[in-house]
Each structure stands twice: as structure tokens, then as C-alpha cells.
Coordinates of C-alpha atoms in Angstrom, one line a residue:
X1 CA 36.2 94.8 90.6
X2 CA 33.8 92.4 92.4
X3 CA 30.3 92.8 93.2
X4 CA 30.3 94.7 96.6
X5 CA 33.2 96.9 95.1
X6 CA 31.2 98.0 92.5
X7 CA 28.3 99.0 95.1
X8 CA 30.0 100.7 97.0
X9 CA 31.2 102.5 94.6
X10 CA 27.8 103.4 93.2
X11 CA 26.8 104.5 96.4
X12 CA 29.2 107.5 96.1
X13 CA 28.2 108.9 93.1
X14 CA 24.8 108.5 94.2
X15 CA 25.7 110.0 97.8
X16 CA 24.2 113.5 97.0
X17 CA 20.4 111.7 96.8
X18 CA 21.4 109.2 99.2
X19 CA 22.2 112.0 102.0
X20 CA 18.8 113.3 102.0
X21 CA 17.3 110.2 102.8
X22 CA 18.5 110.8 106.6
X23 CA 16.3 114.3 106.9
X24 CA 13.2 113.6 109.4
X25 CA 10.2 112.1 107.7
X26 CA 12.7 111.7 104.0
X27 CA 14.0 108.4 104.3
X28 CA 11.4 106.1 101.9
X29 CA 10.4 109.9 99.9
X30 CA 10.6 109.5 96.0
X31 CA 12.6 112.1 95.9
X32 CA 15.5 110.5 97.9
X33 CA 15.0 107.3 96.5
X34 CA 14.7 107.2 92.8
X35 CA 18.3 108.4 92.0
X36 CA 19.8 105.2 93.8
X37 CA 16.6 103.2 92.8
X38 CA 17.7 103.4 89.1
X39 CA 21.3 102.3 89.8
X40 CA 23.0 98.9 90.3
X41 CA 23.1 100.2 93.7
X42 CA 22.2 98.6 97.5
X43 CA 18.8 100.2 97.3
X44 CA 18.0 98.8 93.9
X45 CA 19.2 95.6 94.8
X46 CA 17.0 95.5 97.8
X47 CA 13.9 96.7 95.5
X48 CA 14.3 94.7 92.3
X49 CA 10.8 94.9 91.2
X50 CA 10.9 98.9 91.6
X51 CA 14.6 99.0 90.2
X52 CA 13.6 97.0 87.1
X53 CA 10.0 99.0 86.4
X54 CA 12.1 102.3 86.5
X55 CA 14.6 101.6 84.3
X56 CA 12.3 100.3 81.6
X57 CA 9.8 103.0 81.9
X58 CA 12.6 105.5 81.9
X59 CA 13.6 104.6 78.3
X60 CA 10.1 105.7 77.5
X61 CA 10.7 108.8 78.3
X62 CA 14.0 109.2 77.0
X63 CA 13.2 110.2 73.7
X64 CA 12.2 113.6 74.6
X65 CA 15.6 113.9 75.1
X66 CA 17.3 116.1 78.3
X67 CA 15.1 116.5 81.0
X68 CA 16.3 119.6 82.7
X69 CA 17.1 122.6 80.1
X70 CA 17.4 125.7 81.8
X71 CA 21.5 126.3 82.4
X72 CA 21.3 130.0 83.1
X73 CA 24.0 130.3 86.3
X74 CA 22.4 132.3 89.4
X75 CA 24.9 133.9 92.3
X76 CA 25.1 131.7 95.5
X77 CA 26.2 133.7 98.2
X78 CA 29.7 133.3 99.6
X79 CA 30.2 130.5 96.9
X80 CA 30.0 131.1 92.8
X81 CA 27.4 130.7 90.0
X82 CA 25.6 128.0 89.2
X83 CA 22.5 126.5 87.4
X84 CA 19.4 126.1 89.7
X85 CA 19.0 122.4 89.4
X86 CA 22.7 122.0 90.5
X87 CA 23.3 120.5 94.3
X88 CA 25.2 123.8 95.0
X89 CA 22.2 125.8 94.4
X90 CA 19.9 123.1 95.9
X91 CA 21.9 123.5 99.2
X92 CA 21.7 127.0 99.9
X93 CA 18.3 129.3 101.1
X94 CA 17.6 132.2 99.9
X95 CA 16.4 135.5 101.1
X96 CA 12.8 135.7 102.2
X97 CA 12.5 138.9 100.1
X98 CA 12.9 136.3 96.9
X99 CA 10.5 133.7 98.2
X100 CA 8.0 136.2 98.8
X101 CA 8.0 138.0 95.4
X102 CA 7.5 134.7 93.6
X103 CA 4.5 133.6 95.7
X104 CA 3.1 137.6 95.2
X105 CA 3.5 137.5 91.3
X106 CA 2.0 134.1 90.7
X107 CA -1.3 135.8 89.6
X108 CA 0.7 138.6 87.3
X109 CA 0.5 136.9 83.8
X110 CA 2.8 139.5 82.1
X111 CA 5.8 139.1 85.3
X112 CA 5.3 135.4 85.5
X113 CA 6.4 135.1 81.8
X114 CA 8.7 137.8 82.2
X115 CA 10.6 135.8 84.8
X116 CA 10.8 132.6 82.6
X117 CA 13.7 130.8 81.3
X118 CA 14.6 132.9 78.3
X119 CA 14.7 129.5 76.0
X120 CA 11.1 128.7 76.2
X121 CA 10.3 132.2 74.8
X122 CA 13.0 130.8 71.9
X123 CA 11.1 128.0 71.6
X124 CA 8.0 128.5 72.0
X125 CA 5.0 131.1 71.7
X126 CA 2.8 131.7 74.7
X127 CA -0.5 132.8 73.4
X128 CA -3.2 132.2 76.2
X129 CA -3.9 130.7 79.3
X130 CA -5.0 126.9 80.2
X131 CA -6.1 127.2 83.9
X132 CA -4.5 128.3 87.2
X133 CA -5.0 127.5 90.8
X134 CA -3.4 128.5 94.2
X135 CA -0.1 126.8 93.3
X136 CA 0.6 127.7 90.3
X137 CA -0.2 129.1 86.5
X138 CA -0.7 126.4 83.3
X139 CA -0.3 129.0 79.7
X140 CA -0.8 127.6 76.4
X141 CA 1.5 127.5 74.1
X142 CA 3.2 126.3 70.8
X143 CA 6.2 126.1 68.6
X144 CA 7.3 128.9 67.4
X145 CA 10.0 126.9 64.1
X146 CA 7.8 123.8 64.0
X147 CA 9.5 120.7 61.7
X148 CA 6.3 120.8 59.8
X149 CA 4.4 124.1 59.5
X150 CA 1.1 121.6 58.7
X151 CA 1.5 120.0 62.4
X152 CA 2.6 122.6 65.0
X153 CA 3.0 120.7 68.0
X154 CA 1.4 122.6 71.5
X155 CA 2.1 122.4 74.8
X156 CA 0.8 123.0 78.6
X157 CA 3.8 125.4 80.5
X158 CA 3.1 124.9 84.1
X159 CA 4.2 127.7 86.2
X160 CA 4.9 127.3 90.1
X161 CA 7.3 128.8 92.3
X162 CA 10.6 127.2 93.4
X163 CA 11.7 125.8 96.1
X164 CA 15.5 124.4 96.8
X165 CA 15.9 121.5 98.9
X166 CA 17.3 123.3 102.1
X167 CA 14.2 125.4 102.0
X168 CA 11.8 122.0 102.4
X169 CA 14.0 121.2 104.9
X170 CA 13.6 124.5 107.1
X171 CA 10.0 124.6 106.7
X172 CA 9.9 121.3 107.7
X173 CA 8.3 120.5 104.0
X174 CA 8.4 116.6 102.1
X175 CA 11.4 116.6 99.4
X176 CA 10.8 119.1 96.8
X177 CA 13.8 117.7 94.0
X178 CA 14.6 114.3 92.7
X179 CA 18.3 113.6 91.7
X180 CA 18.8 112.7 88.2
X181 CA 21.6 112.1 85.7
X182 CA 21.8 114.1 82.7
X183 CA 23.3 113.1 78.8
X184 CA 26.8 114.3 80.5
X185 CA 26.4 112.3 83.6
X186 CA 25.9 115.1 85.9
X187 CA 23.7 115.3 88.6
X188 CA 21.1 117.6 88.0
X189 CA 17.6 118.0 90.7
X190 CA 14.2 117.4 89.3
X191 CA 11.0 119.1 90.5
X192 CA 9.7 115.9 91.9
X193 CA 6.5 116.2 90.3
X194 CA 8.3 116.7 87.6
X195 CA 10.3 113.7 87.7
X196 CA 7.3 111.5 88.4
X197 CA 5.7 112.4 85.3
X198 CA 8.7 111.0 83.6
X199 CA 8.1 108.0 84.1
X200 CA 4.5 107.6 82.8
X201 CA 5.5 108.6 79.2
X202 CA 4.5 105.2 78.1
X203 CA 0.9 105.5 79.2
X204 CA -1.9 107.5 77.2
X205 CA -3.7 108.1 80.5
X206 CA -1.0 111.5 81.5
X207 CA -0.5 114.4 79.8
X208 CA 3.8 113.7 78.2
X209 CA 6.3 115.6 80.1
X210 CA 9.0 116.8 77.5
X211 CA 11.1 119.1 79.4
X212 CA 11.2 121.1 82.8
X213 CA 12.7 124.8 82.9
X214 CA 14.2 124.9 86.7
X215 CA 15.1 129.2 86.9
X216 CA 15.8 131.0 89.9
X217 CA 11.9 131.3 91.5
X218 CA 10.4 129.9 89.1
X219 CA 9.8 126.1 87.8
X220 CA 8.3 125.7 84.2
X221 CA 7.2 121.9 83.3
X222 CA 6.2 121.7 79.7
X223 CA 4.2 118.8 79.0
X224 CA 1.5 117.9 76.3
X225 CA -1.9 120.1 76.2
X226 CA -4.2 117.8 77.6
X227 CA -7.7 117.8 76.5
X228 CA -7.7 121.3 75.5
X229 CA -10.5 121.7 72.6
X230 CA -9.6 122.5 69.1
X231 CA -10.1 125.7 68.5
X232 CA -8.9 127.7 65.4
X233 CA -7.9 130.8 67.5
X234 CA -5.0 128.7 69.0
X235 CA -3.1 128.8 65.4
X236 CA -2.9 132.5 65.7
X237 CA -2.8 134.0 69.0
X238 CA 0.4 135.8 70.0
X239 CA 2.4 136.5 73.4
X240 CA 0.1 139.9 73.3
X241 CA -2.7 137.8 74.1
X242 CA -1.9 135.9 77.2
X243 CA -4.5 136.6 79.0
X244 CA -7.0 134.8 76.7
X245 CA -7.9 131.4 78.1
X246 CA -7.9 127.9 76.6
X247 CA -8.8 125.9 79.1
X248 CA -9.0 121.8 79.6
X249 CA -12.1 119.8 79.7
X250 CA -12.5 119.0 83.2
X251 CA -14.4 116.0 84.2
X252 CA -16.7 118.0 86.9
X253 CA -17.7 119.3 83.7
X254 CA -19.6 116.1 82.2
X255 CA -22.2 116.6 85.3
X256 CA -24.7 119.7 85.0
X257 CA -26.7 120.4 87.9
X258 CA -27.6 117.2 89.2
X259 CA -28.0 115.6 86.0
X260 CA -25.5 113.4 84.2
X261 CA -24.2 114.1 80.7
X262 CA -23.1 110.5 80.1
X263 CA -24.6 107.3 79.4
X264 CA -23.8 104.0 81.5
X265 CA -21.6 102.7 78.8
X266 CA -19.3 105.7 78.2
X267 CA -18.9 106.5 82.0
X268 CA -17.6 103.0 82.0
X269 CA -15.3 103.9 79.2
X270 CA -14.4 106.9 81.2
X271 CA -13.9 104.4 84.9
X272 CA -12.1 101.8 82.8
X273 CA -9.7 104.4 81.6
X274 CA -8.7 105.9 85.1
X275 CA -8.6 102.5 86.5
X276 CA -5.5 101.7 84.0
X277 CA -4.1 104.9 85.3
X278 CA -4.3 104.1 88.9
X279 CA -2.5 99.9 88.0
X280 CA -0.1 101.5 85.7
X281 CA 1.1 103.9 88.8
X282 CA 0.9 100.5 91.1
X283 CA 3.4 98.9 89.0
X284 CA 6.0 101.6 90.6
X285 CA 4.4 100.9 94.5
X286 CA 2.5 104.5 93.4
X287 CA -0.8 105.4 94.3
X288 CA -2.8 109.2 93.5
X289 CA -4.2 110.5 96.6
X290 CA -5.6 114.0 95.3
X291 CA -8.1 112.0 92.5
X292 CA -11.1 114.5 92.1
X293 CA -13.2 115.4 89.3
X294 CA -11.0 118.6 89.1
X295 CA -8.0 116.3 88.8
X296 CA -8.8 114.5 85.5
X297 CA -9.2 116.2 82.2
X298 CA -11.6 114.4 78.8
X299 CA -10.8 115.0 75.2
X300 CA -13.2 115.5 72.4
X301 CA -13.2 111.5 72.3
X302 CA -14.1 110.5 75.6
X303 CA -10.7 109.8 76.5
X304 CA -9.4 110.9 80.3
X305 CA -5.6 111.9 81.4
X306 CA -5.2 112.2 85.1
X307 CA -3.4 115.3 86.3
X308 CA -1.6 116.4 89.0
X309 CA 1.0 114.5 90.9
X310 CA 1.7 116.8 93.7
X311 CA 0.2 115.1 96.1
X312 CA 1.4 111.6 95.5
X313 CA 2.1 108.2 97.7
X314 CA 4.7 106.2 96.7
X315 CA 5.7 103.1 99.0
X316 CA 9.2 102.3 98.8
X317 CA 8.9 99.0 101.6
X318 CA 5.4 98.3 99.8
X319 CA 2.4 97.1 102.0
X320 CA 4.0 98.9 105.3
X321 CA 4.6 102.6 103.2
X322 CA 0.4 102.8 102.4
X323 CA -0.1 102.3 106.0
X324 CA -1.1 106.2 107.0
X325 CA -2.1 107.2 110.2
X326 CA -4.0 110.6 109.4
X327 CA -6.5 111.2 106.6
X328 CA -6.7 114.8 105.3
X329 CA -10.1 116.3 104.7
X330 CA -11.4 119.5 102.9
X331 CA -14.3 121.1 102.4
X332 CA -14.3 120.3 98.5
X333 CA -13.6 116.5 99.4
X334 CA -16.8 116.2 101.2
X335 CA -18.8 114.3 98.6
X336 CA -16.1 111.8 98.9
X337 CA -16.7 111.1 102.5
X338 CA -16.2 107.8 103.7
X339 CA -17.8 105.7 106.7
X340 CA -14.8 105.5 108.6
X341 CA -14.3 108.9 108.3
X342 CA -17.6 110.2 108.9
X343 CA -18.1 108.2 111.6
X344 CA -14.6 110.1 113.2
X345 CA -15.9 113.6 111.8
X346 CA -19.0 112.7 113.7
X347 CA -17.5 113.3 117.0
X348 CA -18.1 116.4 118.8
X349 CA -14.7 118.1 118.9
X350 CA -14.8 118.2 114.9
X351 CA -18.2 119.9 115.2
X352 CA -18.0 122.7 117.3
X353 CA -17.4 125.9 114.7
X354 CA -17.7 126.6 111.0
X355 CA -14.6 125.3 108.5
X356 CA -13.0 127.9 105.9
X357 CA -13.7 126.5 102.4
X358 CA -9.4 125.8 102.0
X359 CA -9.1 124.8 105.8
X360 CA -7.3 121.4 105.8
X361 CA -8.4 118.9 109.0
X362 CA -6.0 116.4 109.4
X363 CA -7.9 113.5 111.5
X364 CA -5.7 110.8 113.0
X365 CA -7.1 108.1 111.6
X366 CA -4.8 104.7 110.6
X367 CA -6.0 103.3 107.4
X368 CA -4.6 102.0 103.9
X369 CA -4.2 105.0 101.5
X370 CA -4.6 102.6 98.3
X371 CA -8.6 101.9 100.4
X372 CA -8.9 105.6 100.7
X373 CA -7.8 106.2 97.3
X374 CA -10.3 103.6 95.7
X375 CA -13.1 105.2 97.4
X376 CA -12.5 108.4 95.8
X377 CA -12.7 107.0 92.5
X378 CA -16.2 104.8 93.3
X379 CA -17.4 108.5 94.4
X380 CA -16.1 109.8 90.9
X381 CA -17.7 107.2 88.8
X382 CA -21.0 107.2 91.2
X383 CA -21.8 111.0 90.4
X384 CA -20.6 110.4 86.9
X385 CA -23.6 107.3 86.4
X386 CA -26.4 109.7 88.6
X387 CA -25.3 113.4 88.6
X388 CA -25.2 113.7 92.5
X389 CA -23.1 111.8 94.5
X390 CA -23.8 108.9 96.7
X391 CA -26.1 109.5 100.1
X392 CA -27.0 112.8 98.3
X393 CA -30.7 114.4 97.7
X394 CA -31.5 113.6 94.1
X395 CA -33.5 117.3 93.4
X396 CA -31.1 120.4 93.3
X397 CA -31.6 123.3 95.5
X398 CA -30.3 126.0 94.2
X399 CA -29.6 128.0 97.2
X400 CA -27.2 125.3 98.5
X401 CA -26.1 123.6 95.3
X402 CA -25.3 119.8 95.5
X403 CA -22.7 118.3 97.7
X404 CA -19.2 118.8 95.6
X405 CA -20.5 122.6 95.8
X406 CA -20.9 122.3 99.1
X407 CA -17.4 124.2 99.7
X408 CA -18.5 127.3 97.5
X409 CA -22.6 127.6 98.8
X410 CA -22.4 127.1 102.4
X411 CA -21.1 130.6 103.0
X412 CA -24.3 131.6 101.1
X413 CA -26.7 128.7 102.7
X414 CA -25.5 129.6 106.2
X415 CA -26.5 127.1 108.3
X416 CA -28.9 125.1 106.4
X417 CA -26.1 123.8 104.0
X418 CA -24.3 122.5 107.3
X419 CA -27.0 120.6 108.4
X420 CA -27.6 119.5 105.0
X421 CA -24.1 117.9 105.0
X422 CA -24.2 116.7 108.4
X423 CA -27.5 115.0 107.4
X424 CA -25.9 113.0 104.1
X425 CA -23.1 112.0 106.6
X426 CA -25.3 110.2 108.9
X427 CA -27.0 108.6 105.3
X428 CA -23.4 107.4 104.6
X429 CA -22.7 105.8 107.8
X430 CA -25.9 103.9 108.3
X431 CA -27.8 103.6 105.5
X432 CA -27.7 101.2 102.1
X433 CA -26.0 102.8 98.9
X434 CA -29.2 104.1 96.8
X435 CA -28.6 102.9 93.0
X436 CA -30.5 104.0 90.0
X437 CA -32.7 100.9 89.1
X438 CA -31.9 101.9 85.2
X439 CA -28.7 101.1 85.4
X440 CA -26.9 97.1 84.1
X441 CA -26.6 94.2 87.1
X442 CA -22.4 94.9 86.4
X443 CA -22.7 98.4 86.7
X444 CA -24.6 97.5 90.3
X445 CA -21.7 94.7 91.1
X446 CA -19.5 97.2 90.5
X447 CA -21.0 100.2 92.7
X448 CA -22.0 98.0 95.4
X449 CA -18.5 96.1 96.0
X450 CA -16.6 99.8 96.1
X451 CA -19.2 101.2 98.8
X452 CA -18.9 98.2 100.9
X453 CA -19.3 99.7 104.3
X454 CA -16.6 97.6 105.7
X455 CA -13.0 99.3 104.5
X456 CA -11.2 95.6 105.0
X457 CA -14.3 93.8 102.6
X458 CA -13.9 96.3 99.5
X459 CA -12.0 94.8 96.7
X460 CA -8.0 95.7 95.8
X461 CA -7.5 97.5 92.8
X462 CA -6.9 94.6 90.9
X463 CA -9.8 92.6 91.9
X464 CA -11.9 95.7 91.2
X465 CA -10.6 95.4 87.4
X466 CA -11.3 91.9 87.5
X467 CA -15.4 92.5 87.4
X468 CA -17.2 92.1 84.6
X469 CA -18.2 95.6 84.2
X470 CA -14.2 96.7 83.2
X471 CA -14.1 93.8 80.7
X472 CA -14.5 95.9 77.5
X473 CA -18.2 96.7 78.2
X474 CA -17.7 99.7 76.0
X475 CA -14.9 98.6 73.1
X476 CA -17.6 97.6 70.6
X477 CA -20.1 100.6 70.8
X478 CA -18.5 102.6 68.1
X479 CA -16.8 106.7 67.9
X480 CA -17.7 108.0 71.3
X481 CA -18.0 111.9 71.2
X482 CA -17.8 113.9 74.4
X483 CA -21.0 116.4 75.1
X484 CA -19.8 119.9 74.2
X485 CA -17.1 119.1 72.1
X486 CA -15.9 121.0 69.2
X487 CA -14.7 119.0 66.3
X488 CA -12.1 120.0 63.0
X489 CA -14.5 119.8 60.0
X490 CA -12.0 116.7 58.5
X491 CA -12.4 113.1 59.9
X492 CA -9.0 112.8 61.7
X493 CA -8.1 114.9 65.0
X494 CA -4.5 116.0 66.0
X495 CA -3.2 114.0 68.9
X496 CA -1.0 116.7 70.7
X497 CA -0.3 114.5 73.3
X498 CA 1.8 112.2 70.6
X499 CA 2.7 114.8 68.0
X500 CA 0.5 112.3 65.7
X501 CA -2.7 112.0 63.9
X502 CA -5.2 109.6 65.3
X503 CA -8.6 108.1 63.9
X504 CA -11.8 109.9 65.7
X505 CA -12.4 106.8 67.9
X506 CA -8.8 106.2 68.8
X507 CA -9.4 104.2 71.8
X508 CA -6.3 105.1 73.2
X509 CA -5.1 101.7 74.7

């Protein structure tokens, strides 16, 4: 069989990915790409740099074994049973009565884990709760026939509602399903998010994926608890007591008031650590655009995972796929404001009338999303090094909070909190970046370069981890311990991300 045989061969197994690709607003998605990326196919051949990273990061995650575990068979009107994750399932809609019960329940604890896959509650013993938000439910939990009764491993069960392919496609939605080959070599669909997170198994900086429960309305992604605290209570706790919570260490959390809870050195462990996040997603034309102090969690040890990867760029044709035309802004994102975007905001059709705290602008507003993105993180570290974010008044009110509670204290504020924000936006447009004279001539390199007024002058991601300031200023300054951590009394901690034990100042390279 010669070469273009073969191809076109491939290209019909891989048909059922490749198919999507033609849906409006699909064709350079993830979703409808990876399958055929990961093959000797046309599109890998074209994309030999993604085709290669893929591959080799995909044997990372391979040890965890089958992805997609639920096989329970659901009716598909006027066809047969079948598992959810199967293309015959994916294909069909189903009846808004469904859709609307899962979106209903997602706050009912006792229902949600009712409506599970019966084999996690084989596997594993739901004892509290981790966090939730308006997508979905995260529950703690653990093994319940662990290989060694002296380790029990614990996991993160992230709850969200599902929805089949045809259903993004009617409601006009991005791919929600990635194509992937299972042990047998059928084709089985992903939750994308899901699928991403697969392939950064071989990075410390994200919590471990080890398996994805895809059943009827509901998707279950199990993945490593990150950063949740050790606490004794976890050992115990039954199904009974889901309602307790266990929650992560989030990093809005090393800020209190407008004071910071970190020195200059260990906030430049912390930048240094989300910066190899951010190259390690580069490497697969991947960038984060949601990054957010709610949207990265810290261990006992100073050490960050990034979370989320629902709302994700990925640029299939490189350069031209981070070309956006829009920018979406929220309320909550306001203390990441850029110039360019203050400057649009600044106009008067965006200021006539009051924004809900959730409302979503989308400005039109063509820009690189990897710029955007870097500018989010120089907000994060900024506030990390001062306690209030750039442009900001340095004193707290009370009444109107700081900046990144701008979303939640305006409705209290009235209008002073608008013209508060409205003020800091003119600050950011036209005035210098205020830096605390306390902090290291790198540090100052650093801030300055990322708040370059000018979006074309700031530095790539890679010449950003080229300054001085990223090149191990922390490595030699000993066990870092995170403020309000809680400790095991012996000198070693449980990594539950790895199953293993690590040393107390596991630097987590």
C-alpha cells in the first residue's frame, strides 16, 4: 500500500471527527481536530509539530489506562441502545424536558450523585464537597479498596451537565466532544475539556485526569485533588456526609484586604510556576484565556496547578488561529483591564446603564489572544507582589472593597463604586504603572515590560521567561510554606496528585 493509499485510508476511519470539521465556526476547533491530528493522517502531516507533541504527550497519559469508563447503554429514539460517548448517541438531541432537569438539579448534592455512573460509587467514596460554580459541582472523594490501606489515593469528581454534539450544533455552541480511540479501537467522544487535560499529564502544573464518566446528563471527570489541605476528617467521612466541604486553596486567597500574604521571592516562585504552565500549553499551539486568581489553586508548599480548561484557545494554523476579533469582558475581569480595552470601554455607547455582575460584553476588538492572555497573568502577579491591583487606590474602603470585588460591592456602593472604576480606567490608559519602591530592580524589569502600554512592544511568552527575574530567583531559598496551611505532624506530605510521597519542599519541576 503506498503512501497516499494509506491516507486515504486513514481518513475514513477518522471520518466521524473529520465530518464535524465542516459545521460553521468548527473547522480549526480541538475537538474536530485532535482525532485526525494524532493519526498518520492528511491533517497530521500538514501539522507535524502538533502531530508529533500529541502523540508523545499522549503516552503520558496512557498509564491511567482507558479514558472513557462509563458503558451503561441509554435508548436512542427510533434507533437502539448505546453508550453515551458512542457517535450514535452523540448524533441524536434529546428532549428539552431532559436538558432542563440536568441544568435544575446541578445544585441538589444528593440527585447529582444519585444520577452518576453507578461505577464511581464502586470505586470510589464521595465524602464531601470541593467547590462548585454555575457550571458545574467538584465532590471529594477517595478509594473505597485502595492497593495499600497506608496510601488511599483521592480524587476531585467534577460534575457538569451533558451535552451531545448535535445539541452544540442547534444551539449554535463550539464542539462539546473530542473523538478518541479506545484499548479496542473504537471510537469513543471525549468531553473536550476532558480530553485536553489528557494531554498535560506530564506536567506538575494540572491537576491528573485519570478517567471521565460520560452518563446520560451527566459528565463526571475524575482527576487528582488539587491543592485541597490535609485534613484528618477526609480519612473518615462517608457518602452521608456530602455536604461537608473540602475545598482548594485558591490563589485570590494569598491576598487579604489589600495586603499581600507573600514575599517577592515566593510570588516569583508562584509566577515562575504558572509561566511553565502557560509554555508547556504553547508547545500544543494552546493558550488559557480564562487565567484568574479563581482559576489557579496552591498547595501547602507553594506550589500552583492551573484549573479550568473550558474556555480554551487552541490555534490549529498557528499565528493566524490567535488572531481574535472580539475580547470578552466581565464584571469580575475588571482588575484585568487593559489599555486597549479601556480605551474601547471608554466610549460612550458602553457607558450608558449599569452591567449585571455575570453580564458578558463582547467588544469587537481585533487583537492577539496569546497579548491578552499575558496581560492577565502580569495583573495576577502584580496584585500578588502589592495586594491591589495595578492603577488601583492603595487604602481599602470597605464599602466598595478593592477592584477584583468590584463585581460583588458595586450593587452595595451604588454609584460611587462606578465612578471608582471608571476613574482607575482612565489611570490605566494614561498614566505610568505605580510600583512598590521595596521591591528588586528584576522584579521592576519584569512588571514594567508586561504593562507596556503599547500591546505590539510587550514581550512573547518566551522572551518574558527569558528575564532575569524567572531564572531560579527563588530555587535556593529553602522549604517554602504557604500562609494558612495545615501540615501532617511527620516531615513528608502525600502527593495526591502522583499517588506518591514527596519531600516538604518538593519543588515540583
Amino acid at each position: 500500500m503506498d503512501r497516499s493509499t494509506e491516507m486515504d485510508t486513514t481518513e475514513e476511519r477518522f471520518s466521524g471527527s473529520a465530518s464535524y470539521r465542516y459545521v460553521d465556526g468548527w473547522t480549526n476547533k480541538f475537538a474536530t481536530n485532535i482525532h485526525s491530528l494524532m493519526a498518520p493522517s492528511r491533517c497530521g502531516e500538514d501539522h507535524s509539530h502538533l502531530h508529533r507533541v500529541f502523540r508523545e504527550r499522549a503516552k503520558e497519559g496512557a498509564i491511567y489506562g482507558e479514558l472513557s469508563r462509563c458503558d451503561c447503554d441509554f435508548m436512542v429514539p427510533s434507533q437502539d441502545w448505546a453508550r453515551t460517548d458512542s457517535g450514535m448517541y452523540q448524533n441524536h438531541i434529546r428532549t428539552h424536558g431532559n436538558k432542563e432537569e440536568a441544568a435544575k438539579n446541578m445544585q441538589h448534592h444528593g440527585y447529582l450523585l444519585r444520577s452518576l455512573c453507578p461505577e464511581i460509587h464502586k470505586r470510589l467514596e464521595v465524602y464531601g464537597c470541593i467547590g462548585s460554580g454555575s457550571h458545574g459541582v467538584v465532590f471529594a472523594a477517595r478509594e473505597k479498596y485502595p492497593e495499600d490501606p497506608q496510601n488511599v489515593k483521592h480524587y476531585a469528581l467534577k460534575v457538569e451537565p451533558h451535552m451531545t454534539q448535535m445539541e452544540a450544533i442547534a444551539r449554535g455552541r463550539g464542539p462539546t466532544m473530542a473523538c478518541w480511540d479506545d484499548v479496542g479501537g473504537n471510537i469513543r467522544y471525549i468531553p473536550t475539556e476532558a480530553m485536553m487535560m489528557r494531554f498535560v499529564t506530564g506536567s506538575r502544573r494540572f491537576p491528573v485526569i485519570e478517567s471521565v464518566y460520560t452518563h446520560d446528563l451527566y459528565q463526571t471527570t475524575i482527576m487528582s485533588a488539587a491543592a485541597v489541605d490535609y485534613d484528618p476528617r477526609r480519612e473518615t467521612r462517608t457518602s452521608d456526609d456530602d455536604e461537608d466541604y473540602f475545598p482548594s486553596f485558591l490563589g485570590a486567597q494569598l491576598i487579604e484586604g489589600k495586603t499581600p500574604l507573600l514575599s517577592e521571592v515566593e510570588v516569583c516562585k508562584v509566577a515562575w510556576q504558572m509561566l511553565q504552565a502557560m509554555m508547556y500549553l504553547m508547545d500544543m499551539n494552546m493558550s488559557h484565556d480564562d487565567l484568574s486568581h479563581h482559576n489557579y489553586v496552591v498547595d501547602e508548599y507553594l506550589n500552583i496547578q492551573i484549573l479550568d480548561f473550558g474556555l480554551m484557545i487552541f490555534a490549529l494554523d498557528g499565528e493566524h488561529d490567535f488572531q481574535v476579533t472580539r475580547w470578552a469582558w466581565l464584571p469580575y475581569q475588571e482588575y484585568q483591564i487593559s489599555p486597549e480595552l479601556a480605551i474601547e470601554l471608554s466610549k460612550e455607547m458602553w457607558k450608558e446603564g449599569q452591567y449585571d455582575v455575570e453580564e458578558e460584553r463582547i467588544v469587537y476588538l481585533p487583537h492577539d489572544a496569546r497579548v491578552e492572555h499575558l496581560w492577565k497573568f502580569g495583573c495576577i502577579v502584580y496584585d500578588l507582589l502589592h495586594g491591589y491591583s495595578a492603577w488601583e487606590d492603595r487604602k481599602l474602603d470597605h464599602r466598595i472593597g478593592g477592584i477584583r470585588q468590584w463585581a460583588q460591592k458595586r450593587a452595595e456602593s451604588n454609584e460611587e463604586s462606578w465612578w471608582r472604576m471608571l476613574e482607575r480606567r482612565d489611570r490605566v490608559i494614561n498614566e505610568e504603572l505605580p510600583i512598590d519602591e521595596n521591591l528588586s530592580q528584576d522584579c521592576v524589569d519584569v512588571l514594567r515590560a508586561m504593562f507596556t502600554k503599547e500591546p505590539e512592544k510587550r514581550p512573547t511568552l518566551h522572551e518574558l521567561a527569558s528575564f532575569p527575574w524567572f531564572q531560579g530567583h527563588w530555587m535556593n531559598e529553602g522549604t517554602f510554606r504557604r500562609p494558612a496551611a495545615d501540615f501532617p505532624e511527620d516531615s513528608e506530605s502525600t502527593s495526591e496528585e502522583s499517588g506518591q510521597t514527596v519531600e516538604m519542599n518538593e519543588s515540583w519541576e
